Structure formats: C-alpha cells, structure tokens
PDB file of N, CA, C and O in Angstrom:
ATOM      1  N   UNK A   1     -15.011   5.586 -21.327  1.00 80.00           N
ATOM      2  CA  UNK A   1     -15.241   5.279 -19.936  1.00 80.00           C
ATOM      3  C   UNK A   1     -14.835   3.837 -19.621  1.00 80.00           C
ATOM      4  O   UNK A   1     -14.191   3.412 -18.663  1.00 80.00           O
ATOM      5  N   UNK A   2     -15.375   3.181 -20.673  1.00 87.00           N
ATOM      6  CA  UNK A   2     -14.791   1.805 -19.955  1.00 87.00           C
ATOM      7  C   UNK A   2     -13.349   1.403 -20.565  1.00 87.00           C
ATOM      8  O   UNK A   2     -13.117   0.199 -20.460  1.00 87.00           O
ATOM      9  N   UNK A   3     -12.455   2.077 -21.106  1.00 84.00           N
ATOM     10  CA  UNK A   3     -11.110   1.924 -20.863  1.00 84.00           C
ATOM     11  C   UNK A   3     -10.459   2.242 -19.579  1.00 84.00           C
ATOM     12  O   UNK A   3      -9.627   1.590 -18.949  1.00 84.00           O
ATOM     13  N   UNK A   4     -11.242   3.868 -19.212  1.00 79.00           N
ATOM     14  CA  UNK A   4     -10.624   4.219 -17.607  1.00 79.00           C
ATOM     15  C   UNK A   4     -10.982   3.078 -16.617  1.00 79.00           C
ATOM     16  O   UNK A   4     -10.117   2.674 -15.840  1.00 79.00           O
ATOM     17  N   UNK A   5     -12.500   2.430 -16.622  1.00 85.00           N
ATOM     18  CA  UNK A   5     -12.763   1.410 -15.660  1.00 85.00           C
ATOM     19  C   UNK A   5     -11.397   0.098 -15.988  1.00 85.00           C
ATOM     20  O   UNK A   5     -10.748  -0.521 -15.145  1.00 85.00           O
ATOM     21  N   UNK A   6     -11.351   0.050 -16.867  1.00 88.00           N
ATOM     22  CA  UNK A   6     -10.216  -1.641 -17.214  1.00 88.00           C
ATOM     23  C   UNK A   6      -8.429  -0.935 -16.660  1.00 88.00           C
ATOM     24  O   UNK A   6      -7.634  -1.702 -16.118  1.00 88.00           O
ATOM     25  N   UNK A   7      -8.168   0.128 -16.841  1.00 84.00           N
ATOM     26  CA  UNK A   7      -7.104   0.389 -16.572  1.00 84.00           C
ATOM     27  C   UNK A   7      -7.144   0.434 -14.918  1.00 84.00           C
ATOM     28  O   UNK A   7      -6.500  -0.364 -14.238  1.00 84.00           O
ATOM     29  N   UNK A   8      -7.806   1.252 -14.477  1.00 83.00           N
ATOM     30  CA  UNK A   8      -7.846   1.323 -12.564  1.00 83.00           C
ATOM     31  C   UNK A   8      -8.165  -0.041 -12.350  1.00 83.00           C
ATOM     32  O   UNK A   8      -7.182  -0.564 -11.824  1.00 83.00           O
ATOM     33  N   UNK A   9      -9.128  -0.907 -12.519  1.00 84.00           N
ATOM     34  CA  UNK A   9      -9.312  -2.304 -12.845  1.00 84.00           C
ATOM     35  C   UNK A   9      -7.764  -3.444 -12.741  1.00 84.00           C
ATOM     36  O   UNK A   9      -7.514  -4.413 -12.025  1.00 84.00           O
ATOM     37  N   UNK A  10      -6.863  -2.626 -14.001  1.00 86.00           N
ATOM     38  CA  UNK A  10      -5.588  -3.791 -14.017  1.00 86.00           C
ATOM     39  C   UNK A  10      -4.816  -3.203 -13.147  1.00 86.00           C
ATOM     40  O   UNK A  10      -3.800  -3.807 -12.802  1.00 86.00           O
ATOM     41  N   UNK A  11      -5.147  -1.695 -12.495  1.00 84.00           N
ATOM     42  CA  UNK A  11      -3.785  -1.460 -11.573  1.00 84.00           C
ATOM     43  C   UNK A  11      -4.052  -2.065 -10.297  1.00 84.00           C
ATOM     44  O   UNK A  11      -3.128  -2.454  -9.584  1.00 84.00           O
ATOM     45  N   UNK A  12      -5.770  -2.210  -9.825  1.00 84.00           N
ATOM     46  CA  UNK A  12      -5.965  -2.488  -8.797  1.00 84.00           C
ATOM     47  C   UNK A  12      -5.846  -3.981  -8.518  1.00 84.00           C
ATOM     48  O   UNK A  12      -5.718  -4.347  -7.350  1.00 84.00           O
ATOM     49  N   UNK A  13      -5.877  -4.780  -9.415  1.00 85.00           N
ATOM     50  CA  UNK A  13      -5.778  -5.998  -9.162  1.00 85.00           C
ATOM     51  C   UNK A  13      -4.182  -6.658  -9.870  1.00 85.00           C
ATOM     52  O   UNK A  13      -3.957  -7.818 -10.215  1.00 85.00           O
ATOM     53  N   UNK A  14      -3.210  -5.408  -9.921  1.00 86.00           N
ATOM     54  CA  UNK A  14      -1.779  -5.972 -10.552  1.00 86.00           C
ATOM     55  C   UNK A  14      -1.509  -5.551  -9.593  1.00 86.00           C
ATOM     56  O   UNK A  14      -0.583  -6.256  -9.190  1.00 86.00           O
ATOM     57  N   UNK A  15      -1.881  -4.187  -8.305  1.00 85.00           N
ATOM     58  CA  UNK A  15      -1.062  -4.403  -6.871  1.00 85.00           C
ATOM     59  C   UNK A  15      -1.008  -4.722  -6.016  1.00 85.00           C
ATOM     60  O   UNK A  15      -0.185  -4.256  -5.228  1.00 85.00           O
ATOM     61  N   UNK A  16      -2.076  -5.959  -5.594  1.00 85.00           N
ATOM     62  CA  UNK A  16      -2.347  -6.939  -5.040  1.00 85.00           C
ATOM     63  C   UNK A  16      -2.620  -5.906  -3.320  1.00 85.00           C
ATOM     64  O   UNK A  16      -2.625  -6.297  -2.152  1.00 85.00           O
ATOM     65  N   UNK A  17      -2.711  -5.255  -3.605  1.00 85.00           N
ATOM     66  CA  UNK A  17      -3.348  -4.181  -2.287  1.00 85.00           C
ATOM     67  C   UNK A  17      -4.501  -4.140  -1.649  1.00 85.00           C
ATOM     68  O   UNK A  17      -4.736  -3.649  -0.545  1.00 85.00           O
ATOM     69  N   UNK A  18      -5.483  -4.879  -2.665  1.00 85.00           N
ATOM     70  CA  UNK A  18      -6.713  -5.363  -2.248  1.00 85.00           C
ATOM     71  C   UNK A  18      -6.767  -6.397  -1.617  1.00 85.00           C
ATOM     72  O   UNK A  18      -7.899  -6.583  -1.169  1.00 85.00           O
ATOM     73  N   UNK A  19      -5.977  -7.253  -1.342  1.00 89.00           N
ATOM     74  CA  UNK A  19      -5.462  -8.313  -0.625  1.00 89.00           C
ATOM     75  C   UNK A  19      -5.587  -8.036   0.849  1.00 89.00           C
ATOM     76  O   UNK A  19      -6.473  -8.804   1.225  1.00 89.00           O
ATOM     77  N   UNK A  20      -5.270  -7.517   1.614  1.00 90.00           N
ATOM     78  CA  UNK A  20      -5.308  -7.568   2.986  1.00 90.00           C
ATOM     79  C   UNK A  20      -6.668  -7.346   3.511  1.00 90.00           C
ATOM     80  O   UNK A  20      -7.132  -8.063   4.398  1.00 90.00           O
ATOM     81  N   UNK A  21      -7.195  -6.547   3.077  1.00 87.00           N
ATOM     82  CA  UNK A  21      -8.750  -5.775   3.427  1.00 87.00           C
ATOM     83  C   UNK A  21      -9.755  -6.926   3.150  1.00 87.00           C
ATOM     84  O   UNK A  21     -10.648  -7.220   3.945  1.00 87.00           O
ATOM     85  N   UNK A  22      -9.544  -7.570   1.941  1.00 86.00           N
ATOM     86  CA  UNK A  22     -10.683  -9.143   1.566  1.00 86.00           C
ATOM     87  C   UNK A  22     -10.697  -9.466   2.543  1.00 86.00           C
ATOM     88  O   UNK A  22     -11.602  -9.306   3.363  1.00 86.00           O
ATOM     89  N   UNK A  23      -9.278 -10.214   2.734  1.00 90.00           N
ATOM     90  CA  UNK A  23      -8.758 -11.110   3.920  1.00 90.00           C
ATOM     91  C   UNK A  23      -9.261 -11.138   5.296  1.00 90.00           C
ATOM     92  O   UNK A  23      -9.516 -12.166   5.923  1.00 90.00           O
ATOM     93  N   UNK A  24      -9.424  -9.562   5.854  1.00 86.00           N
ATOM     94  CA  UNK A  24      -9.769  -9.130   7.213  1.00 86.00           C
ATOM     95  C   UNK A  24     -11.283  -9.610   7.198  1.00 86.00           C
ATOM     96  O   UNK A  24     -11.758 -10.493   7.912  1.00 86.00           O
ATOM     97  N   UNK A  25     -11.951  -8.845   6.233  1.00 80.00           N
ATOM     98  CA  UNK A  25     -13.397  -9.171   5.429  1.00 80.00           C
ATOM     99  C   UNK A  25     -13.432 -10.348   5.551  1.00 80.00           C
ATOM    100  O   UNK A  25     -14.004 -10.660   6.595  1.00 80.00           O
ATOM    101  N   UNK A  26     -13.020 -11.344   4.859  1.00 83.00           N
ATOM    102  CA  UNK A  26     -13.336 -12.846   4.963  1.00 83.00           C
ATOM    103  C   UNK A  26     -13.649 -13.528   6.588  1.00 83.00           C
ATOM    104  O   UNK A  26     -14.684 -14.002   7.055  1.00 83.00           O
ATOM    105  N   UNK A  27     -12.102 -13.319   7.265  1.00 83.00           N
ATOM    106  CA  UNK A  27     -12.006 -13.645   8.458  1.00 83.00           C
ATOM    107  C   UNK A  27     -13.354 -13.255   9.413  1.00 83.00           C
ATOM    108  O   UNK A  27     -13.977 -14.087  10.072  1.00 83.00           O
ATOM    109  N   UNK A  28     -13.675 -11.769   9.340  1.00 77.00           N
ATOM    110  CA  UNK A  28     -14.144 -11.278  10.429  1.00 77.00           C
ATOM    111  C   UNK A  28     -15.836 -12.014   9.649  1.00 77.00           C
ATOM    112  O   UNK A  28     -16.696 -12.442  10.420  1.00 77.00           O
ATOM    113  N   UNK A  29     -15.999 -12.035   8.519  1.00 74.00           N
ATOM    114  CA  UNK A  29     -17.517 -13.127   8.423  1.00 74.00           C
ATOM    115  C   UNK A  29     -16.853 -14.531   8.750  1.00 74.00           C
ATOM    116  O   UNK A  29     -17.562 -14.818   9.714  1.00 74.00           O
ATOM    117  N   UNK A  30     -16.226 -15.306   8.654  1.00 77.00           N
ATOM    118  CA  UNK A  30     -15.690 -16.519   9.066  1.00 77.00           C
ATOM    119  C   UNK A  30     -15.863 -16.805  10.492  1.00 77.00           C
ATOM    120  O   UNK A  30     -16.487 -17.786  10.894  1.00 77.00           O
ATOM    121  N   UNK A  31     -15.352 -16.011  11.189  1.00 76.00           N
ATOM    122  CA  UNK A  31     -15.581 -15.484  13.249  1.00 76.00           C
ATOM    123  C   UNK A  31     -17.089 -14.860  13.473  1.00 76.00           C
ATOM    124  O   UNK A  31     -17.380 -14.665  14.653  1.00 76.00           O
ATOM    125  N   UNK A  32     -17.807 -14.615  12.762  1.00 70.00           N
ATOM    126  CA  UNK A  32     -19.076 -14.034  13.080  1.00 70.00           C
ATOM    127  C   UNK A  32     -20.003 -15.162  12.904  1.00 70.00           C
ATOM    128  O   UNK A  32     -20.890 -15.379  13.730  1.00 70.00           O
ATOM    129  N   UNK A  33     -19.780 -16.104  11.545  1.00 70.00           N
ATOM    130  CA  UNK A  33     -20.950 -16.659  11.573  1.00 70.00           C
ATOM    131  C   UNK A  33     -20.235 -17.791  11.899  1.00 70.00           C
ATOM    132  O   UNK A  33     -19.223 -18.325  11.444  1.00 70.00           O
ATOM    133  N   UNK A  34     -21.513 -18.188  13.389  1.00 69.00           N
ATOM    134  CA  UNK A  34     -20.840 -19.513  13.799  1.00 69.00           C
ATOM    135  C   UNK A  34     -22.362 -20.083  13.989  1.00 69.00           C
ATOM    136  O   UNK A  34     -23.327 -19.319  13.985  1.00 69.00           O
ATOM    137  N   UNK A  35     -22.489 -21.544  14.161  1.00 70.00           N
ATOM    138  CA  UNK A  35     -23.254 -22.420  14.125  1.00 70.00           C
ATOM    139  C   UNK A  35     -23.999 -22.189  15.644  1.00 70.00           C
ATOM    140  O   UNK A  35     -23.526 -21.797  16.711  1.00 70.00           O
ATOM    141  N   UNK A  36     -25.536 -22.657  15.216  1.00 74.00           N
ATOM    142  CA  UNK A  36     -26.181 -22.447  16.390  1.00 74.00           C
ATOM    143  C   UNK A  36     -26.543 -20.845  16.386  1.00 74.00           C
ATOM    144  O   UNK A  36     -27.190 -20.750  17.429  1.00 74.00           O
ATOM    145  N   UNK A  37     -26.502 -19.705  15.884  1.00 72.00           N
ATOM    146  CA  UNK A  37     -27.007 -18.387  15.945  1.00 72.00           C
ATOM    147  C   UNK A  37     -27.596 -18.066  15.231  1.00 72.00           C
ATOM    148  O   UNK A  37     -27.375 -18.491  14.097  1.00 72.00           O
ATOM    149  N   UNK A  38     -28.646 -17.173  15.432  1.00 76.00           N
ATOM    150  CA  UNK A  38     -28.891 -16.266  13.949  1.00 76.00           C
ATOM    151  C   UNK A  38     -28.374 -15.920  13.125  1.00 76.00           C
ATOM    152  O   UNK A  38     -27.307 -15.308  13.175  1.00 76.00           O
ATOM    153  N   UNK A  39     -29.152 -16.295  11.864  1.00 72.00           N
ATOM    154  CA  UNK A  39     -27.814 -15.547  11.198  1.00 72.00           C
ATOM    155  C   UNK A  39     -28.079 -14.224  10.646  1.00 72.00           C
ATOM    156  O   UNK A  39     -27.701 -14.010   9.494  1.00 72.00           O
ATOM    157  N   UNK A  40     -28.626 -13.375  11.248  1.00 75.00           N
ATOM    158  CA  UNK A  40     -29.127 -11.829  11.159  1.00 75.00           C
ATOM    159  C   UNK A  40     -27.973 -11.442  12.185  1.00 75.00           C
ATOM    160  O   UNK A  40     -27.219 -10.478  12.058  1.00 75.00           O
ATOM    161  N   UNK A  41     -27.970 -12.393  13.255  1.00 75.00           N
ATOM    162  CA  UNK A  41     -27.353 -11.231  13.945  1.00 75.00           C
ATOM    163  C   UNK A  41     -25.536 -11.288  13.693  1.00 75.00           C
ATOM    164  O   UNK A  41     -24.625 -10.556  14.079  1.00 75.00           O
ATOM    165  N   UNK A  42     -25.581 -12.578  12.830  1.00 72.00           N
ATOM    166  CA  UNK A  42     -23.692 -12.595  12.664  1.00 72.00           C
ATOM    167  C   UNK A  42     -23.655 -11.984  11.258  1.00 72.00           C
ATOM    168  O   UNK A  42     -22.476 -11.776  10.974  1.00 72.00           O
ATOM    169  N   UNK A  43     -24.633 -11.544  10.078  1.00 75.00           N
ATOM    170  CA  UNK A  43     -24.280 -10.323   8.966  1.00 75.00           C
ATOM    171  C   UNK A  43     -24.440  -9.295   9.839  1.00 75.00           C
ATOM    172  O   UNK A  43     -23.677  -8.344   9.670  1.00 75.00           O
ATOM    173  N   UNK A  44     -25.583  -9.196  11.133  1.00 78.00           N
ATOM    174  CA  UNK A  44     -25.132  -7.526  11.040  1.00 78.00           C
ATOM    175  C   UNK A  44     -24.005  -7.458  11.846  1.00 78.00           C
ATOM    176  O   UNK A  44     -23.692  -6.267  11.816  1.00 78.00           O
ATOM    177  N   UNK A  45     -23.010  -8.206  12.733  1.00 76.00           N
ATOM    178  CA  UNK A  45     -21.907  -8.221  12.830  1.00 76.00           C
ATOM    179  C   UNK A  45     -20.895  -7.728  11.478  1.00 76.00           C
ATOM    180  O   UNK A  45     -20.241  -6.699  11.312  1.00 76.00           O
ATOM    181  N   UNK A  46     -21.037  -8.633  10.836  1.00 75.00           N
ATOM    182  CA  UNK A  46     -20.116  -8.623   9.695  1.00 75.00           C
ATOM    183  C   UNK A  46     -20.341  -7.563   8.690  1.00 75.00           C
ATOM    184  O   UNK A  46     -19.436  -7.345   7.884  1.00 75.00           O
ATOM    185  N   UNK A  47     -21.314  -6.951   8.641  1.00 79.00           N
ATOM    186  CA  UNK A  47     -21.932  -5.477   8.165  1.00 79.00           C
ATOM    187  C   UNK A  47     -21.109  -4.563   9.038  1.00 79.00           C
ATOM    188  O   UNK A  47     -20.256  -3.957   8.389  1.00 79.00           O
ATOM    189  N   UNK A  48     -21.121  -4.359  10.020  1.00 82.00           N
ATOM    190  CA  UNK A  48     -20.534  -3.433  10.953  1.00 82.00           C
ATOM    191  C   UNK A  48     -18.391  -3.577  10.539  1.00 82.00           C
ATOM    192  O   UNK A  48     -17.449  -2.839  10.824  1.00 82.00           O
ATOM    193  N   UNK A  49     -18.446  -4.266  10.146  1.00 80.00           N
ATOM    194  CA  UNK A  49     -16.961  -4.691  10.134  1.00 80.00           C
ATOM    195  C   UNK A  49     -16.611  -4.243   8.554  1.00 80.00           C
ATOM    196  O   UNK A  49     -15.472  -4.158   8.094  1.00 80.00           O
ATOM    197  N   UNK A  50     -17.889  -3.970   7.818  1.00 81.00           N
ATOM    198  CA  UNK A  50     -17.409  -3.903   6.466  1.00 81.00           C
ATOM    199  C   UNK A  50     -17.245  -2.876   6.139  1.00 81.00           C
ATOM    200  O   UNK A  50     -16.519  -2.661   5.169  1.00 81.00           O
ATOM    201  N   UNK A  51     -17.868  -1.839   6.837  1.00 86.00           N
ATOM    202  CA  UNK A  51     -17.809  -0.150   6.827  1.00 86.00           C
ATOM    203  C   UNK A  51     -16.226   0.073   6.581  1.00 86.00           C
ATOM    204  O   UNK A  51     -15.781   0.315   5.460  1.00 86.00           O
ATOM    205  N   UNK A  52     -15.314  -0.045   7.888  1.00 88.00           N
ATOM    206  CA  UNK A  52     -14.190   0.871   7.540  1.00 88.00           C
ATOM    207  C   UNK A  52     -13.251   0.008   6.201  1.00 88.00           C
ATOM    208  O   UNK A  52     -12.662   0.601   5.297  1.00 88.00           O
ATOM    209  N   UNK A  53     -13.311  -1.531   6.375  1.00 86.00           N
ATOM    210  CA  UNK A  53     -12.899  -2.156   4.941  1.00 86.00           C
ATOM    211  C   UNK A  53     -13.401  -1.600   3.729  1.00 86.00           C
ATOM    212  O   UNK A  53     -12.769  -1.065   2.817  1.00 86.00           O
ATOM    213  N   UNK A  54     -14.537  -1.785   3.837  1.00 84.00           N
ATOM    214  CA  UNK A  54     -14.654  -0.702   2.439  1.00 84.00           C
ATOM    215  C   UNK A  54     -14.065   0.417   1.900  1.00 84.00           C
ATOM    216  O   UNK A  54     -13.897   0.634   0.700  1.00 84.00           O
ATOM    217  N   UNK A  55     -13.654   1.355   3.132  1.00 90.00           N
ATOM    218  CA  UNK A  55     -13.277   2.541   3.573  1.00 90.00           C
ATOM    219  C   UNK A  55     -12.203   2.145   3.031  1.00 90.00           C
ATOM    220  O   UNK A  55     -11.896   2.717   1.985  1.00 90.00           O
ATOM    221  N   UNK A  56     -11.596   1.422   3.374  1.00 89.00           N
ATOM    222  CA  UNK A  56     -10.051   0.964   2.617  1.00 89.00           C
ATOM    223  C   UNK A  56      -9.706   0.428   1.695  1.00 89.00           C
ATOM    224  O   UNK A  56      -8.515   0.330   1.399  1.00 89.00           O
ATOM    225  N   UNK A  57     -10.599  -0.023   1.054  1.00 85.00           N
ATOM    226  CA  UNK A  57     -10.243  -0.589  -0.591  1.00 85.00           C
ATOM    227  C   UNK A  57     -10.889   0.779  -1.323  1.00 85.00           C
ATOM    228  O   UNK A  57     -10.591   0.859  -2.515  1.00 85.00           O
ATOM    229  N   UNK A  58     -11.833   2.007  -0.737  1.00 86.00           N
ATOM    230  CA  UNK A  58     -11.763   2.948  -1.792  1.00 86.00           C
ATOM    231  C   UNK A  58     -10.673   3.941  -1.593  1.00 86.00           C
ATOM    232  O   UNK A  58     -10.269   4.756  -2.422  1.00 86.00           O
ATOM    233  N   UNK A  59     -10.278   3.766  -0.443  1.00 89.00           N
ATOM    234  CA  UNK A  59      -8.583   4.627  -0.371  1.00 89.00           C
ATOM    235  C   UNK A  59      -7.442   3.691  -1.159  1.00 89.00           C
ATOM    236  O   UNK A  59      -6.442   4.308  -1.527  1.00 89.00           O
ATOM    237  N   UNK A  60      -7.486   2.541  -1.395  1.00 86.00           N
ATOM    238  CA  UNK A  60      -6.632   1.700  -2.335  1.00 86.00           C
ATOM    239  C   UNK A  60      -7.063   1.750  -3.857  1.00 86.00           C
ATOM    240  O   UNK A  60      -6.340   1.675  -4.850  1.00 86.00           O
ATOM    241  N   UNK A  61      -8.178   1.868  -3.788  1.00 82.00           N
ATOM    242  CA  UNK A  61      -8.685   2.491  -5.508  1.00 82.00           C
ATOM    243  C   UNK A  61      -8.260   3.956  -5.855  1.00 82.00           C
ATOM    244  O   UNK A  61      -8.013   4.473  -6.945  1.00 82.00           O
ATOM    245  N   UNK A  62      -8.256   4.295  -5.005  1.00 82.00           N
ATOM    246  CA  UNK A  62      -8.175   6.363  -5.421  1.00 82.00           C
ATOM    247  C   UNK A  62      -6.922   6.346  -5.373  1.00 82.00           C
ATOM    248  O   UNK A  62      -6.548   6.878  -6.418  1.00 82.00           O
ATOM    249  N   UNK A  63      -5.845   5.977  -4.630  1.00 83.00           N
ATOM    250  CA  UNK A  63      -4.675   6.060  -4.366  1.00 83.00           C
ATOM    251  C   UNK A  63      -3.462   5.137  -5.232  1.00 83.00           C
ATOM    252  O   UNK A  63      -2.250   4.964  -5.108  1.00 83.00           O
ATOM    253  N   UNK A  64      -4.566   4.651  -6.193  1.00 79.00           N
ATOM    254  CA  UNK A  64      -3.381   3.616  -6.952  1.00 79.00           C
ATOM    255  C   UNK A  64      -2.634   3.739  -7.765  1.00 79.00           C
ATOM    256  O   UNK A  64      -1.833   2.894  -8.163  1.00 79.00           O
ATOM    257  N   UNK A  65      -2.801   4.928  -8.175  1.00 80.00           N
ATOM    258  CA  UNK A  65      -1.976   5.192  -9.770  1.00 80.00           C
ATOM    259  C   UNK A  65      -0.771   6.020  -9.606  1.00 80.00           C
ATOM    260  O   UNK A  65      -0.671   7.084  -8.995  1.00 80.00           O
ATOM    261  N   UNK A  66      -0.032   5.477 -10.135  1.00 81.00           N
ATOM    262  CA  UNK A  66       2.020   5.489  -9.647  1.00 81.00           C
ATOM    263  C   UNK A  66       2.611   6.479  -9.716  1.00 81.00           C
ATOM    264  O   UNK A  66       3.249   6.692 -10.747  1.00 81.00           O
ATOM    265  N   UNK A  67       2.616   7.437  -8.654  1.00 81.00           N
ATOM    266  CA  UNK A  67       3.697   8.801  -8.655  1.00 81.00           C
ATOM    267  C   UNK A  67       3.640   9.640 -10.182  1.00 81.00           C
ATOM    268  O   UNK A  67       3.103  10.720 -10.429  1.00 81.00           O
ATOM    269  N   UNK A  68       4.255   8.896 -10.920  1.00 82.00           N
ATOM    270  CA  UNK A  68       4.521   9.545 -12.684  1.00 82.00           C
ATOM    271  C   UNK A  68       3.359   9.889 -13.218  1.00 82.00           C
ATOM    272  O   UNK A  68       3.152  10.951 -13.806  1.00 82.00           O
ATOM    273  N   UNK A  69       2.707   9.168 -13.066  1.00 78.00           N
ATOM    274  CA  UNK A  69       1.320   8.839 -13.977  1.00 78.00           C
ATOM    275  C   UNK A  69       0.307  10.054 -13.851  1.00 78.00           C
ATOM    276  O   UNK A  69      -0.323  10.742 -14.654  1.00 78.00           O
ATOM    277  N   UNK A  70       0.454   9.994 -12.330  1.00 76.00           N
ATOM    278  CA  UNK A  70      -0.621  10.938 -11.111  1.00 76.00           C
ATOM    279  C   UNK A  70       0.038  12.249 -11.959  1.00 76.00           C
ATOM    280  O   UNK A  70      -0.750  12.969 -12.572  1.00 76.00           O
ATOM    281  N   UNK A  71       1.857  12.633 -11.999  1.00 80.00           N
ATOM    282  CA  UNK A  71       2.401  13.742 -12.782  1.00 80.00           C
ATOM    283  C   UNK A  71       2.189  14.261 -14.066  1.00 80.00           C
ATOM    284  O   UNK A  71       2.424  15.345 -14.598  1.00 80.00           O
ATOM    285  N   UNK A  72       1.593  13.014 -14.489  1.00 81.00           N
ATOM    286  CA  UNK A  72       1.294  13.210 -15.863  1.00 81.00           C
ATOM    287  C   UNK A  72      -0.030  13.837 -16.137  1.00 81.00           C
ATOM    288  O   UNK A  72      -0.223  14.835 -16.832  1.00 81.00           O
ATOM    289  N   UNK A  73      -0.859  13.172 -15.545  1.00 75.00           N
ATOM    290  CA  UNK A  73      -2.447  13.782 -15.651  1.00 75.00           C
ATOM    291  C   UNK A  73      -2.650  15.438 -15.264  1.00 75.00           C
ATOM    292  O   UNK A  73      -3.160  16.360 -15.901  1.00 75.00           O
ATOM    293  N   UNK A  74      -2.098  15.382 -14.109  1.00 77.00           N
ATOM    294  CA  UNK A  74      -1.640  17.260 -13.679  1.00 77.00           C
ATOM    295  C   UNK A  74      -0.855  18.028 -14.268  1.00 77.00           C
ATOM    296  O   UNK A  74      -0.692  19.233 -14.075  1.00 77.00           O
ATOM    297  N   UNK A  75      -0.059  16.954 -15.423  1.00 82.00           N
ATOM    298  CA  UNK A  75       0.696  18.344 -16.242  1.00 82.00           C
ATOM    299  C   UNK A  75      -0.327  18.554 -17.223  1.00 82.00           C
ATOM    300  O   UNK A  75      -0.523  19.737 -17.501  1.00 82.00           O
ATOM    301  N   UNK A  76      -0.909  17.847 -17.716  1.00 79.00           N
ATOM    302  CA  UNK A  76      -1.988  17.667 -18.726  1.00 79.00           C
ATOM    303  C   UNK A  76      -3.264  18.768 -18.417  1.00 79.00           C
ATOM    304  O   UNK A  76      -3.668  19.711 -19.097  1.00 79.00           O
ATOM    305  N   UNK A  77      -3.695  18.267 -17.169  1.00 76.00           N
ATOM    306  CA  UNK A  77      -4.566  19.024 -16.794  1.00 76.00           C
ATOM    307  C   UNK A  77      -4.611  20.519 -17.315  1.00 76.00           C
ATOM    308  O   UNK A  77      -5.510  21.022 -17.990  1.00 76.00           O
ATOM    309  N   UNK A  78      -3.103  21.305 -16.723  1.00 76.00           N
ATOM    310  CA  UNK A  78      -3.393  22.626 -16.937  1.00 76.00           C
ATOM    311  C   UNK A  78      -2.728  22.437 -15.388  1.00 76.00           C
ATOM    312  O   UNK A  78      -2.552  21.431 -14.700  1.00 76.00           O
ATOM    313  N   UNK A  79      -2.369  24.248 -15.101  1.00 75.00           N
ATOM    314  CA  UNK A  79      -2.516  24.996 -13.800  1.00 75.00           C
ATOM    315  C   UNK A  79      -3.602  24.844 -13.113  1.00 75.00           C
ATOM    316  O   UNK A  79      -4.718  24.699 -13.613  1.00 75.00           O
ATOM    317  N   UNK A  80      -3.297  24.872 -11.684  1.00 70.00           N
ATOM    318  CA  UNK A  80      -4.614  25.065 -10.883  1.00 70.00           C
ATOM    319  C   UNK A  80      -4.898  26.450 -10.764  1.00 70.00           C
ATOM    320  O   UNK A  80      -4.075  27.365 -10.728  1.00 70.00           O
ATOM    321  N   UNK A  81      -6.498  26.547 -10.688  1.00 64.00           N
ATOM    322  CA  UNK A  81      -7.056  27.452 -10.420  1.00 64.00           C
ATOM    323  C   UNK A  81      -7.083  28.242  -9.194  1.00 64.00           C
ATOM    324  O   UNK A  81      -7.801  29.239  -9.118  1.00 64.00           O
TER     325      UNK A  81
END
C-alpha cells in the first residue's frame, strides 16, 4: 500500500497539476481574510471556496496516471464483466 501511495504521490507532484487549484486556494484565503473582520466569517468564506478546489485536485489525483499505464492495469486486470 504504501508503494501505491509514493507512486500516485510522485506522479502527482511530477505533473505539477496541482498547481493551479493551490494557487486559486491561496488567493481566494488571501482576498477573504482581510484586516478589521472576523475571522470566522473570512474561513467560512474560504471554506465555501474550498469545496469545488478540492473537487479538483481529486479529479487531478484520479486522473493522473498516463494513457499506457491506465492500458496496462486493464490488460492486467482481466475482461470486464
């Protein structure tokens, strides 16, 4: 198990795909929490913003492994049922 975690691990952070989604993430807490407010109410801003980002770094995790590879595991697999 923890070879599969280190391999999705080096693909996800060798395709630098996780990159944009941080970024948005960073920004949109950067623009939320501003001086002078609660700061309950600029995380649950920034809570609300993290939903579909998340949403997108686990479609960049599931989706990372390279055409061949993905071919390889399904020839392996067997036929579908």
């Amino acid at each position: 198990m923890t070879a599969l975690l280190r391999y999705q691990a080096a693909l996800l952070l060798r395709s630098q795909r996780w990159l944009p989604p941080v970024v948005l993430y960073a920004a949109a807490l950067g623009v939320g929490v501003q001086g002078g407010q609660p700061v309950l109410d600029s995380l649950g801003w920034a809570a609300a913003v993290l939903l579909p980002v998340a949403a997108w770094l686990v479609r960049i995790c599931v989706t990372g492994e390279p055409p061949a590879a993905r071919g390889c595991v399904s020839a392996a697999r067997g036929p579908a049922r």
